[in-house]
mmCIF file of C-alpha atoms and ligand atoms in Angstrom:
data_model
loop_
_atom_site.group_PDB
_atom_site.id
_atom_site.type_symbol
_atom_site.label_atom_id
_atom_site.label_comp_id
_atom_site.label_asym_id
_atom_site.label_seq_id
_atom_site.Cartn_x
_atom_site.Cartn_y
_atom_site.Cartn_z
ATOM 1 C CA MET P 14 64.368 88.322 101.859
ATOM 2 C CA ASP P 15 65.865 91.276 103.638
ATOM 3 C CA GLU P 16 68.802 93.586 103.173
ATOM 4 C CA SER P 17 71.135 91.269 105.080
ATOM 5 C CA ASN P 18 71.264 89.032 102.045
ATOM 6 C CA ILE P 19 73.293 91.631 100.237
ATOM 7 C CA SER P 20 76.599 92.619 101.621
ATOM 8 C CA ARG P 21 78.820 95.347 100.293
ATOM 9 C CA SER P 22 82.185 96.471 101.371
ATOM 10 C CA GLU P 23 83.704 99.749 100.280
ATOM 11 C CA THR P 24 87.092 98.069 100.258
ATOM 12 C CA PRO P 25 87.865 94.762 98.611
ATOM 13 C CA ARG P 26 87.691 91.906 101.056
ATOM 14 C CA SER P 27 88.529 88.284 100.900
ATOM 15 C CA SER P 28 85.719 86.774 102.932
ATOM 16 C CA ALA P 29 84.774 84.597 99.972
ATOM 17 C CA SER P 30 87.941 82.698 100.613
ATOM 18 C CA SER P 31 86.759 81.567 104.037
ATOM 19 C CA LEU P 32 83.522 80.320 102.513
ATOM 20 C CA LEU P 33 85.092 78.484 99.648
ATOM 21 C CA SER P 34 88.520 77.827 101.128
ATOM 22 C CA ILE P 35 90.162 79.230 98.033
ATOM 23 C CA PRO P 36 91.928 82.546 97.642
ATOM 24 C CA ILE P 37 89.371 84.620 95.812
ATOM 25 C CA GLU P 38 90.499 88.179 96.206
ATOM 26 C CA ASN P 39 88.644 91.398 95.768
ATOM 27 C CA CYS P 40 85.215 89.902 96.346
ATOM 28 C CA LEU P 41 82.992 92.913 96.806
ATOM 29 C CA VAL P 42 79.430 91.783 96.956
ATOM 30 C CA ARG P 43 77.610 88.535 97.297
ATOM 31 C CA LEU P 44 73.992 87.764 96.630
ATOM 32 C CA SER P 45 71.830 85.044 98.088
ATOM 33 C CA ILE P 46 69.689 83.479 95.399
ATOM 34 C CA ASP P 47 67.627 80.373 95.851
ATOM 35 C CA THR P 48 67.099 78.772 92.481
ATOM 36 C CA ASP P 49 64.255 76.531 93.670
ATOM 37 C CA GLU P 50 61.178 77.584 91.697
ATOM 38 C CA LYS P 51 59.075 78.230 94.796
ATOM 39 C CA ASN P 52 61.665 80.408 96.493
ATOM 40 C CA MET P 53 62.990 82.150 93.422
ATOM 41 C CA GLN P 54 64.100 85.677 94.237
ATOM 42 C CA ILE P 55 63.886 86.743 90.629
ATOM 43 C CA ASN P 56 60.785 87.959 88.833
ATOM 44 C CA SER P 57 62.053 87.317 85.393
ATOM 45 C CA ASP P 58 60.585 84.624 83.154
ATOM 46 C CA LEU P 59 63.707 85.108 81.097
ATOM 47 C CA PHE P 60 65.733 83.928 84.080
ATOM 48 C CA LYS P 61 63.686 80.768 84.518
ATOM 49 C CA SER P 62 64.669 79.731 81.022
ATOM 50 C CA SER P 63 68.327 80.489 81.712
ATOM 51 C CA LYS P 64 68.479 78.921 85.192
ATOM 52 C CA GLN P 65 70.624 75.991 84.082
ATOM 53 C CA LYS P 66 73.169 78.297 82.410
ATOM 54 C CA PHE P 67 73.254 80.302 85.610
ATOM 55 C CA ILE P 68 74.272 77.184 87.531
ATOM 56 C CA ASP P 69 76.529 75.591 84.908
ATOM 57 C CA ASN P 70 78.541 78.597 83.727
ATOM 58 C CA ILE P 71 80.923 81.267 84.911
ATOM 59 C CA GLY P 72 80.432 84.796 83.569
ATOM 60 C CA ILE P 73 83.463 87.018 83.038
ATOM 61 C CA ASP P 74 83.737 90.584 81.805
ATOM 62 C CA ILE P 75 87.310 91.577 81.004
ATOM 63 C CA GLY P 76 87.397 95.340 80.565
ATOM 64 C CA GLY P 77 90.109 97.880 79.940
ATOM 65 C CA THR P 78 90.911 98.064 83.673
ATOM 66 C CA LEU P 79 89.182 95.315 85.656
ATOM 67 C CA ALA P 80 88.246 91.709 84.967
ATOM 68 C CA LYS P 81 84.976 90.950 86.735
ATOM 69 C CA TYR P 82 83.636 87.428 87.296
ATOM 70 C CA THR P 83 80.498 85.896 88.723
ATOM 71 C CA TYR P 84 79.313 82.350 89.336
ATOM 72 C CA TYR P 85 76.804 80.430 91.381
ATOM 73 C CA ASP P 86 78.081 78.711 94.496
ATOM 74 C CA LEU P 87 75.784 75.720 94.301
ATOM 75 C CA GLU P 88 76.477 74.446 97.802
ATOM 76 C CA ASN P 89 75.704 77.690 99.589
ATOM 77 C CA LYS P 90 73.152 79.060 97.121
ATOM 78 C CA LEU P 91 75.125 82.259 96.831
ATOM 79 C CA VAL P 92 76.038 84.237 93.751
ATOM 80 C CA GLU P 93 79.667 85.217 94.094
ATOM 81 C CA PHE P 94 81.173 88.301 92.489
ATOM 82 C CA GLY P 95 84.795 89.296 92.310
ATOM 83 C CA PHE P 96 87.358 91.105 90.246
ATOM 84 C CA LYS P 97 91.023 91.211 89.354
ATOM 85 C CA GLN P 98 93.042 93.833 87.563
ATOM 86 C CA THR P 99 92.866 93.055 83.843
ATOM 87 C CA ASP P 100 96.665 93.252 83.764
ATOM 88 C CA ASP P 101 96.693 90.264 86.123
ATOM 89 C CA ILE P 102 95.163 87.872 83.598
ATOM 90 C CA ASP P 103 97.125 84.978 85.137
ATOM 91 C CA GLY P 104 95.526 85.745 88.506
ATOM 92 C CA LEU P 105 92.082 85.667 86.910
ATOM 93 C CA ILE P 106 92.804 82.346 85.232
ATOM 94 C CA SER P 107 93.966 80.692 88.450
ATOM 95 C CA THR P 108 90.910 82.011 90.311
ATOM 96 C CA LEU P 109 88.634 80.525 87.630
ATOM 97 C CA GLN P 110 90.553 77.248 87.738
ATOM 98 C CA ASN P 111 89.992 77.094 91.499
ATOM 99 C CA ILE P 112 86.275 77.709 91.092
ATOM 100 C CA ILE P 113 86.012 74.959 88.468
ATOM 101 C CA PHE P 114 88.063 72.572 90.583
ATOM 102 C CA LEU P 115 85.985 73.142 93.709
ATOM 103 C CA ARG P 116 82.719 72.645 91.854
ATOM 104 C CA SER P 117 83.878 69.330 90.423
ATOM 105 C CA LYS P 118 85.036 68.272 93.894
ATOM 106 C CA ASN P 119 81.950 69.384 95.861
ATOM 107 C CA SER P 120 79.243 68.796 93.257
ATOM 108 C CA PRO P 121 80.621 66.237 90.775
ATOM 109 C CA GLU P 122 77.138 65.716 89.347
ATOM 110 C CA SER P 123 76.981 69.366 88.284
ATOM 111 C CA PRO P 124 80.389 70.542 87.030
ATOM 112 C CA ILE P 125 81.051 73.953 85.480
ATOM 113 C CA LYS P 126 80.483 73.505 81.755
ATOM 114 C CA ALA P 127 81.243 76.859 80.175
ATOM 115 C CA ILE P 128 82.881 80.223 80.639
ATOM 116 C CA ASN P 129 80.903 83.013 79.020
ATOM 117 C CA ALA P 130 83.248 85.891 78.385
ATOM 118 C CA THR P 131 82.490 89.466 77.430
ATOM 119 C CA GLY P 132 84.339 92.799 77.296
ATOM 120 C CA GLY P 133 87.365 93.636 75.179
ATOM 121 C CA GLY P 134 89.431 90.966 76.960
ATOM 122 C CA ALA P 135 87.147 88.226 75.653
ATOM 123 C CA TYR P 136 88.762 89.016 72.289
ATOM 124 C CA LYS P 137 92.200 90.155 73.382
ATOM 125 C CA PHE P 138 92.800 87.147 75.646
ATOM 126 C CA TYR P 139 90.754 84.602 73.696
ATOM 127 C CA THR P 140 93.665 82.289 72.884
ATOM 128 C CA ILE P 141 95.183 82.301 76.358
ATOM 129 C CA LEU P 142 91.747 81.618 77.884
ATOM 130 C CA LYS P 143 91.026 78.843 75.401
ATOM 131 C CA ASP P 144 94.393 77.207 76.122
ATOM 132 C CA SER P 145 93.927 77.519 79.886
ATOM 133 C CA PHE P 146 90.540 75.770 79.907
ATOM 134 C CA PRO P 147 90.816 72.934 77.386
ATOM 135 C CA ASP P 148 87.872 70.990 78.884
ATOM 136 C CA ILE P 149 85.491 73.923 79.223
ATOM 137 C CA VAL P 150 83.456 75.581 76.493
ATOM 138 C CA LEU P 151 84.490 79.204 75.998
ATOM 139 C CA ASN P 152 81.696 81.411 74.659
ATOM 140 C CA ARG P 153 82.241 85.016 73.603
ATOM 141 C CA LYS P 154 79.366 87.407 74.284
ATOM 142 C CA ASP P 155 78.778 90.914 72.972
ATOM 143 C CA GLU P 156 79.610 93.582 75.582
ATOM 144 C CA MET P 157 76.604 95.864 75.116
ATOM 145 C CA THR P 158 74.134 92.961 74.924
ATOM 146 C CA SER P 159 75.652 91.494 78.098
ATOM 147 C CA LEU P 160 75.202 94.817 79.900
ATOM 148 C CA ILE P 161 71.518 94.809 79.013
ATOM 149 C CA HIS P 162 71.022 91.169 80.052
ATOM 150 C CA GLY P 163 72.829 91.907 83.325
ATOM 151 C CA LEU P 164 70.711 94.975 84.011
ATOM 152 C CA ASN P 165 67.607 92.957 83.264
ATOM 153 C CA PHE P 166 68.711 90.291 85.743
ATOM 154 C CA PHE P 167 69.450 92.722 88.565
ATOM 155 C CA ILE P 168 66.406 94.938 88.207
ATOM 156 C CA ASN P 169 64.162 91.899 88.268
ATOM 157 C CA LEU P 170 65.443 90.773 91.661
ATOM 158 C CA LYS P 171 62.693 90.822 94.253
ATOM 159 C CA GLN P 172 65.000 92.457 96.750
ATOM 160 C CA ARG P 173 66.675 95.782 97.305
ATOM 161 C CA GLU P 174 68.732 96.453 94.215
ATOM 162 C CA ILE P 175 67.745 99.741 92.548
ATOM 163 C CA PHE P 176 68.080 102.947 94.525
ATOM 164 C CA THR P 177 68.301 106.693 94.307
ATOM 165 C CA TYR P 178 70.955 108.495 96.299
ATOM 166 C CA SER P 179 71.659 112.009 97.504
ATOM 167 C CA ASP P 180 73.581 113.250 100.531
ATOM 168 C CA THR P 181 70.432 114.935 101.813
ATOM 169 C CA ASP P 182 67.897 112.119 101.260
ATOM 170 C CA GLY P 183 70.233 109.150 101.596
ATOM 171 C CA LYS P 184 69.613 105.866 99.853
ATOM 172 C CA ASN P 185 66.054 105.099 98.800
ATOM 173 C CA TYR P 186 65.291 101.726 97.278
ATOM 174 C CA VAL P 187 62.730 101.341 94.523
ATOM 175 C CA GLN P 188 61.363 98.264 92.818
ATOM 176 C CA LYS P 189 60.824 98.117 89.091
ATOM 177 C CA GLN P 190 57.109 97.596 89.659
ATOM 178 C CA ASP P 191 56.748 100.344 92.319
ATOM 179 C CA SER P 192 54.288 103.092 91.563
ATOM 180 C CA THR P 193 56.871 105.634 92.742
ATOM 181 C CA PHE P 194 59.283 104.358 90.110
ATOM 182 C CA LYS P 195 56.608 104.613 87.426
ATOM 183 C CA ASP P 196 54.757 107.711 88.592
ATOM 184 C CA GLN P 197 57.629 110.087 88.427
ATOM 185 C CA CYS P 198 58.373 109.027 84.892
ATOM 186 C CA GLY P 199 54.974 108.279 83.391
ATOM 187 C CA ASP P 200 54.365 105.059 81.502
ATOM 188 C CA ASN P 201 57.409 105.277 79.333
ATOM 189 C CA ASP P 202 59.306 101.967 79.338
ATOM 190 C CA GLU P 203 62.530 103.508 78.175
ATOM 191 C CA ILE P 204 65.590 104.228 80.270
ATOM 192 C CA ILE P 205 69.091 105.489 79.640
ATOM 193 C CA LEU P 206 71.881 103.218 80.903
ATOM 194 C CA VAL P 207 75.238 104.883 81.447
ATOM 195 C CA ASN P 208 78.036 102.376 81.948
ATOM 196 C CA ILE P 209 81.085 104.061 83.444
ATOM 197 C CA GLY P 210 84.098 101.801 83.085
ATOM 198 C CA SER P 211 87.470 102.814 81.678
ATOM 199 C CA GLY P 212 85.423 104.763 79.139
ATOM 200 C CA VAL P 213 81.715 105.575 79.090
ATOM 201 C CA SER P 214 78.962 103.946 77.035
ATOM 202 C CA ILE P 215 75.461 105.398 76.932
ATOM 203 C CA LEU P 216 72.617 103.150 75.880
ATOM 204 C CA LYS P 217 68.925 103.705 75.341
ATOM 205 C CA LEU P 218 66.903 100.689 76.450
ATOM 206 C CA ASN P 219 63.268 99.660 76.418
ATOM 207 C CA LEU P 220 62.687 97.727 79.658
ATOM 208 C CA LYS P 221 59.680 95.920 78.221
ATOM 209 C CA THR P 222 61.078 94.748 74.893
ATOM 210 C CA ASN P 223 64.791 94.799 75.812
ATOM 211 C CA GLU P 224 65.511 96.602 72.542
ATOM 212 C CA PHE P 225 68.507 98.830 72.923
ATOM 213 C CA LYS P 226 70.810 101.160 71.029
ATOM 214 C CA ARG P 227 74.167 102.618 72.018
ATOM 215 C CA VAL P 228 73.407 106.296 71.584
ATOM 216 C CA GLY P 229 76.690 107.778 72.744
ATOM 217 C CA GLY P 230 79.859 107.487 74.721
ATOM 218 C CA SER P 231 82.841 109.343 76.049
ATOM 219 C CA SER P 232 86.510 108.607 76.449
ATOM 220 C CA LEU P 233 86.448 110.722 79.639
ATOM 221 C CA GLY P 234 85.622 107.941 82.086
ATOM 222 C CA GLY P 235 86.965 105.998 85.038
ATOM 223 C CA GLY P 236 90.298 105.442 83.339
ATOM 224 C CA THR P 237 90.679 109.195 82.894
ATOM 225 C CA LEU P 238 90.144 109.935 86.576
ATOM 226 C CA TRP P 239 92.421 107.108 87.614
ATOM 227 C CA GLY P 240 95.116 108.008 85.064
ATOM 228 C CA LEU P 241 95.207 111.701 85.902
ATOM 229 C CA LEU P 242 95.216 111.073 89.639
ATOM 230 C CA THR P 243 98.014 108.543 89.360
ATOM 231 C CA LEU P 244 100.000 111.126 87.438
ATOM 232 C CA ILE P 245 99.321 113.902 89.938
ATOM 233 C CA THR P 246 99.425 112.053 93.245
ATOM 234 C CA GLY P 247 101.480 108.956 92.473
ATOM 235 C CA ILE P 248 98.919 106.870 94.388
ATOM 236 C CA THR P 249 98.466 103.433 92.867
ATOM 237 C CA ASP P 250 95.612 102.159 95.017
ATOM 238 C CA TYR P 251 92.207 103.208 93.739
ATOM 239 C CA ASP P 252 90.503 102.852 97.123
ATOM 240 C CA GLU P 253 93.165 104.996 98.711
ATOM 241 C CA MET P 254 92.401 107.661 96.132
ATOM 242 C CA LEU P 255 88.653 107.461 96.884
ATOM 243 C CA LYS P 256 89.393 107.807 100.594
ATOM 244 C CA LEU P 257 91.585 110.829 99.951
ATOM 245 C CA ALA P 258 88.880 112.406 97.795
ATOM 246 C CA SER P 259 86.329 111.894 100.571
ATOM 247 C CA HIS P 260 88.432 113.979 102.951
ATOM 248 C CA GLY P 261 89.439 116.619 100.427
ATOM 249 C CA ASP P 262 88.202 120.179 99.979
ATOM 250 C CA ASN P 263 87.705 120.937 96.305
ATOM 251 C CA THR P 264 87.129 124.642 96.935
ATOM 252 C CA LYS P 265 90.884 124.956 97.514
ATOM 253 C CA VAL P 266 91.506 124.150 93.853
ATOM 254 C CA ASP P 267 88.205 124.818 92.044
ATOM 255 C CA MET P 268 87.221 128.345 91.142
ATOM 256 C CA LEU P 269 83.679 128.876 92.420
ATOM 257 C CA VAL P 270 81.079 131.237 91.009
ATOM 258 C CA GLY P 271 81.529 133.184 94.257
ATOM 259 C CA ASP P 272 85.271 133.475 93.589
ATOM 260 C CA ILE P 273 84.507 135.084 90.246
ATOM 261 C CA TYR P 274 81.421 137.170 91.106
ATOM 262 C CA GLY P 275 81.935 137.684 94.812
ATOM 263 C CA THR P 276 78.337 136.510 95.108
ATOM 264 C CA SER P 277 75.852 134.213 93.376
ATOM 265 C CA TYR P 278 74.803 134.844 89.763
ATOM 266 C CA ASP P 279 71.056 134.641 90.326
ATOM 267 C CA ALA P 280 70.019 135.717 86.832
ATOM 268 C CA ILE P 281 71.302 132.423 85.396
ATOM 269 C CA GLY P 282 70.608 130.344 88.486
ATOM 270 C CA LEU P 283 74.188 129.842 89.679
ATOM 271 C CA LYS P 284 74.846 129.736 93.406
ATOM 272 C CA SER P 285 78.024 131.312 94.745
ATOM 273 C CA THR P 286 79.101 127.817 95.825
ATOM 274 C CA SER P 287 78.683 126.327 92.324
ATOM 275 C CA ILE P 288 81.910 125.345 90.590
ATOM 276 C CA GLY P 289 82.607 127.981 87.947
ATOM 277 C CA SER P 290 85.822 126.453 86.652
ATOM 278 C CA SER P 291 87.243 123.125 87.781
ATOM 279 C CA MET P 292 90.842 123.243 89.095
ATOM 280 C CA ALA P 293 91.241 126.837 87.959
ATOM 281 C CA LYS P 294 92.727 128.071 91.252
ATOM 282 C CA ILE P 295 95.828 125.992 90.606
ATOM 283 C CA TYR P 296 97.259 128.181 87.860
ATOM 284 C CA LYS P 297 96.995 131.215 90.120
ATOM 285 C CA LYS P 298 99.506 129.759 92.550
ATOM 286 C CA PRO P 299 102.233 128.093 90.525
ATOM 287 C CA GLY P 300 104.650 126.064 92.589
ATOM 288 C CA THR P 301 102.168 125.546 95.445
ATOM 289 C CA ASP P 302 101.978 122.043 96.898
ATOM 290 C CA PHE P 303 98.261 121.456 96.544
ATOM 291 C CA ASN P 304 96.757 118.862 98.828
ATOM 292 C CA TYR P 305 96.218 115.504 97.087
ATOM 293 C CA GLY P 306 92.824 115.048 98.756
ATOM 294 C CA ASP P 307 91.645 118.431 97.443
ATOM 295 C CA ILE P 308 92.849 117.610 93.934
ATOM 296 C CA SER P 309 91.325 114.112 94.064
ATOM 297 C CA LYS P 310 87.954 115.490 95.092
ATOM 298 C CA SER P 311 88.059 118.180 92.420
ATOM 299 C CA LEU P 312 88.927 115.689 89.667
ATOM 300 C CA LEU P 313 86.289 113.248 90.855
ATOM 301 C CA TYR P 314 83.761 116.094 90.627
ATOM 302 C CA THR P 315 85.088 117.134 87.213
ATOM 303 C CA VAL P 316 84.777 113.691 85.646
ATOM 304 C CA SER P 317 81.464 112.864 87.362
ATOM 305 C CA ASN P 318 79.869 116.202 86.494
ATOM 306 C CA ASN P 319 80.938 115.824 82.897
ATOM 307 C CA ILE P 320 79.460 112.316 82.687
ATOM 308 C CA GLY P 321 76.316 113.561 84.442
ATOM 309 C CA GLN P 322 75.951 116.351 81.918
ATOM 310 C CA ILE P 323 76.359 114.241 78.772
ATOM 311 C CA SER P 324 74.015 111.649 80.267
ATOM 312 C CA TYR P 325 71.412 114.343 80.847
ATOM 313 C CA LEU P 326 71.854 115.632 77.292
ATOM 314 C CA GLN P 327 71.372 112.142 75.842
ATOM 315 C CA ALA P 328 68.310 111.603 78.047
ATOM 316 C CA ASN P 329 66.944 114.924 76.820
ATOM 317 C CA ILE P 330 67.549 114.143 73.153
ATOM 318 C CA HIS P 331 65.661 110.863 73.588
ATOM 319 C CA ASN P 332 62.997 112.268 75.900
ATOM 320 C CA ILE P 333 63.738 109.778 78.676
ATOM 321 C CA ASP P 334 63.499 110.586 82.399
ATOM 322 C CA ARG P 335 65.219 107.663 84.107
ATOM 323 C CA ILE P 336 68.977 107.419 83.942
ATOM 324 C CA PHE P 337 70.692 104.318 85.359
ATOM 325 C CA PHE P 338 74.384 104.532 86.206
ATOM 326 C CA ALA P 339 76.551 101.411 86.327
ATOM 327 C CA GLY P 340 80.196 100.353 86.042
ATOM 328 C CA SER P 341 82.988 99.968 88.594
ATOM 329 C CA TYR P 342 83.622 103.706 88.502
ATOM 330 C CA ILE P 343 80.689 104.005 90.914
ATOM 331 C CA ARG P 344 81.513 101.097 93.230
ATOM 332 C CA GLY P 345 79.007 102.289 95.822
ATOM 333 C CA HIS P 346 81.048 105.441 96.432
ATOM 334 C CA LEU P 347 78.657 107.950 97.978
ATOM 335 C CA MET P 348 80.398 111.096 96.755
ATOM 336 C CA THR P 349 80.394 109.817 93.178
ATOM 337 C CA MET P 350 76.705 108.913 93.323
ATOM 338 C CA ASN P 351 75.771 112.204 94.945
ATOM 339 C CA THR P 352 77.640 114.119 92.232
ATOM 340 C CA LEU P 353 75.952 112.196 89.412
ATOM 341 C CA SER P 354 72.509 112.616 91.012
ATOM 342 C CA TYR P 355 73.119 116.290 91.643
ATOM 343 C CA ALA P 356 74.218 116.833 88.039
ATOM 344 C CA ILE P 357 71.093 115.123 86.668
ATOM 345 C CA ASN P 358 68.790 117.094 88.980
ATOM 346 C CA PHE P 359 70.608 120.339 88.300
ATOM 347 C CA TRP P 360 70.612 120.123 84.510
ATOM 348 C CA SER P 361 67.096 118.683 84.210
ATOM 349 C CA LYS P 362 65.626 121.042 86.814
ATOM 350 C CA ASN P 363 64.565 117.943 88.778
ATOM 351 C CA GLU P 364 62.674 116.450 85.844
ATOM 352 C CA LYS P 365 64.997 113.499 85.443
ATOM 353 C CA SER P 366 66.295 111.053 88.048
ATOM 354 C CA ALA P 367 69.494 109.107 88.527
ATOM 355 C CA PHE P 368 69.233 105.478 89.634
ATOM 356 C CA PHE P 369 71.970 103.191 90.925
ATOM 357 C CA LEU P 370 72.323 99.453 91.438
ATOM 358 C CA GLU P 371 73.807 97.420 94.275
ATOM 359 C CA HIS P 372 75.721 95.265 91.771
ATOM 360 C CA GLU P 373 76.652 98.067 89.415
ATOM 361 C CA SER P 374 80.081 96.627 88.588
ATOM 362 C CA TYR P 375 78.772 93.263 87.431
ATOM 363 C CA LEU P 376 76.202 93.911 84.722
ATOM 364 C CA GLY P 377 78.483 92.618 81.968
ATOM 365 C CA ALA P 378 79.656 89.529 83.872
ATOM 366 C CA MET P 379 76.119 88.630 84.974
ATOM 367 C CA GLY P 380 74.726 89.292 81.495
ATOM 368 C CA ALA P 381 77.354 86.981 80.017
ATOM 369 C CA LEU P 382 76.558 84.342 82.661
ATOM 370 C CA VAL P 383 72.823 84.193 81.943
ATOM 371 C CA SER P 384 72.740 84.977 78.254
HETATM 372 N N1 LIG V 408 90.217 98.606 92.527
HETATM 373 C C1 LIG V 408 90.147 99.373 91.446
HETATM 374 N N2 LIG V 408 91.215 99.488 90.627
HETATM 375 C C2 LIG V 408 91.165 100.249 89.534
HETATM 376 N N3 LIG V 408 90.065 100.939 89.144
HETATM 377 C C3 LIG V 408 88.975 100.860 89.897
HETATM 378 C C4 LIG V 408 88.960 100.073 91.078
HETATM 379 N N4 LIG V 408 87.731 100.172 91.601
HETATM 380 C C5 LIG V 408 87.011 100.976 90.823
HETATM 381 N N5 LIG V 408 87.757 101.428 89.786
HETATM 382 C C6 LIG V 408 87.244 102.351 88.759
HETATM 383 O O1 LIG V 408 86.532 101.561 87.852
HETATM 384 C C7 LIG V 408 86.973 101.816 86.518
HETATM 385 C C8 LIG V 408 86.848 100.552 85.715
HETATM 386 O O2 LIG V 408 85.485 100.219 85.683
HETATM 387 P P1 LIG V 408 84.980 98.886 84.959
HETATM 388 O O3 LIG V 408 83.485 98.987 84.894
HETATM 389 O O4 LIG V 408 85.532 97.711 85.615
HETATM 390 O O5 LIG V 408 85.600 99.134 83.532
HETATM 391 P P2 LIG V 408 86.375 98.202 82.518
HETATM 392 O O6 LIG V 408 85.331 97.211 82.077
HETATM 393 O O7 LIG V 408 86.789 99.124 81.429
HETATM 394 O O8 LIG V 408 87.515 97.562 83.226
HETATM 395 C C9 LIG V 408 88.378 102.316 86.672
HETATM 396 O O9 LIG V 408 88.755 103.113 85.565
HETATM 397 C C10 LIG V 408 88.303 103.114 87.951
HETATM 398 O O10 LIG V 408 87.785 104.400 87.701
HETATM 399 C C1 LIG V 409 85.443 100.880 74.188
HETATM 400 C C2 LIG V 409 84.539 100.653 75.390
HETATM 401 C C3 LIG V 409 83.181 100.160 74.928
HETATM 402 C C4 LIG V 409 85.186 99.535 76.246
HETATM 403 O O1 LIG V 409 84.451 99.335 77.450
HETATM 404 P P1 LIG V 409 85.153 99.492 78.913
HETATM 405 O O2 LIG V 409 86.274 98.517 78.977
HETATM 406 O O3 LIG V 409 85.618 100.899 79.074
HETATM 407 O O4 LIG V 409 84.063 99.147 79.920
HETATM 408 C C5 LIG V 409 84.409 101.938 76.262
HETATM 409 O O5 LIG V 409 85.654 102.291 76.765
HETATM 410 C C6 LIG V 409 83.787 103.130 75.549
HETATM 411 O O6 LIG V 409 82.635 103.130 75.248
HETATM 412 N N1 LIG V 409 84.595 104.186 75.334
HETATM 413 C C7 LIG V 409 84.121 105.456 74.787
HETATM 414 C C8 LIG V 409 84.285 105.503 73.302
HETATM 415 C C9 LIG V 409 83.503 106.690 72.745
HETATM 416 O O7 LIG V 409 82.299 106.524 72.492
HETATM 417 O O8 LIG V 409 84.061 107.764 72.630
#
C-alpha cells in the first residue's frame, strides 16, 4: 500500500459526495482499508476482534467545536471521515441518516447496527440522537478511552500514518516497529498523547498494555485561538484564518529578544530572533491598525508554544521522550506542527520528539467506532 491511499486536503472538500452520491460535507481524509484477513492493512490483533464492529457501526465524536464521524464504506472498502460544526447538530444527524440509508440500500445484508458516540455531545445531545435513530443502537463511549483506542488503531496501520515534522527536515514517516522510532527513545513503551481540541487533554499511555492516565490539561486550546482571533479579526472561517496566519509576519507584533537586547542573550541560550514577549509590540503603538495575518500568526505561535511547553513539562515529569499531538487544532497545518515540534526540541534540548498523525482529528471517532 502506498501513500496514494491516503488523501488529505488542507481545505474541506466534498469529494465523498461524488463517491457516495450523498452530500457529505467537510470530508477531509479517507483511508483505504481492506478488511479481508489476507490483505489486512492493520497490525493489530485487537482490530481483528473488532472487525465486525468496524463494519457495522458508525463512530462519532461530538466535541466542544466540531462533530467528527467515521464509518466504513463497505462497497468501496474505504474508511470515510468527516466533520460538521457541533452547533449544526441537525446537519450531523441528516448526514448520519444518509449514511445509514445508503448502506441499507447498497448492502441490505449488512446494515448499520449502531452509532457509537463519544465526546461531550454524546451526553449533551443524547436524547436528540436517540430520538433521531429509533432503529439503531446508540452506545455512549468514554472520551479519553476512545482517544486511546483510536490512537491504537491508527498507529497500528501498516502504512504511512505517524510522522515527525519540521520546516527544515520536512515530513518523515515512522512505523511503530521501526528501529528509528525505538532507538531514539530507548525501550520505554510509554508515550504522552496531547489532544488539542477546544481545550487540551494530556494523557500518559503505555503502548504495550494500553494503560493510560490523564495527567493534565489546559483550557488554552484550539477554542482559545479561534475565539480570540474571531474577536480580533472578525473572520468566521477557520481555514481563512489559517491561510492568513501562513502569510503573516509575527515579528510586527511580537517583541523579540533582539528587540529587547539589541542582540541575542547567549548566556541563557536565547537567539535574537526568539520571541521574548508575544504580542507585546501592540501596546507600544495604540490605535495602529495591525495586520490580521501578523496577529493571526502571533496568536497561533502563542497558543502552540504554550501547549508545546506544558506538553514538554508533563513529558519531563513522567520521564517520557515521545510526545504525540492530535486533535483538529493541528489539521495537518504545517506552521502549527513546526511550532509544536520546535517547542519540544527547544525545551528538551532535542531529547524529546514530537510525533503527528495523518488522521489526527479522528482519534475519538475511530476509537468509538472500534471499541
Ligand atoms: N473548520 C474548523 N472550524 C472550527 N475549528 C476548527 C476547524 N478546523 C480546525 N479547527 C480547530 O480545531 C479545534 C477543535 O478541535 P477538535 O479536536 O475537533 O475539538 P472538539 O472535540 O473540542 O470539537 C477548534 O477549536 C479549532 O482550533
Ligand atoms: C473538557 C474537555 C475534555 C473536552 O474535550 P474537547 O471537546 O475540548 O476535545 C477538554 O476541553 C479539556 O480537557 N479541557 C481542559 C480542562 C483542563 O484540564 O483544564
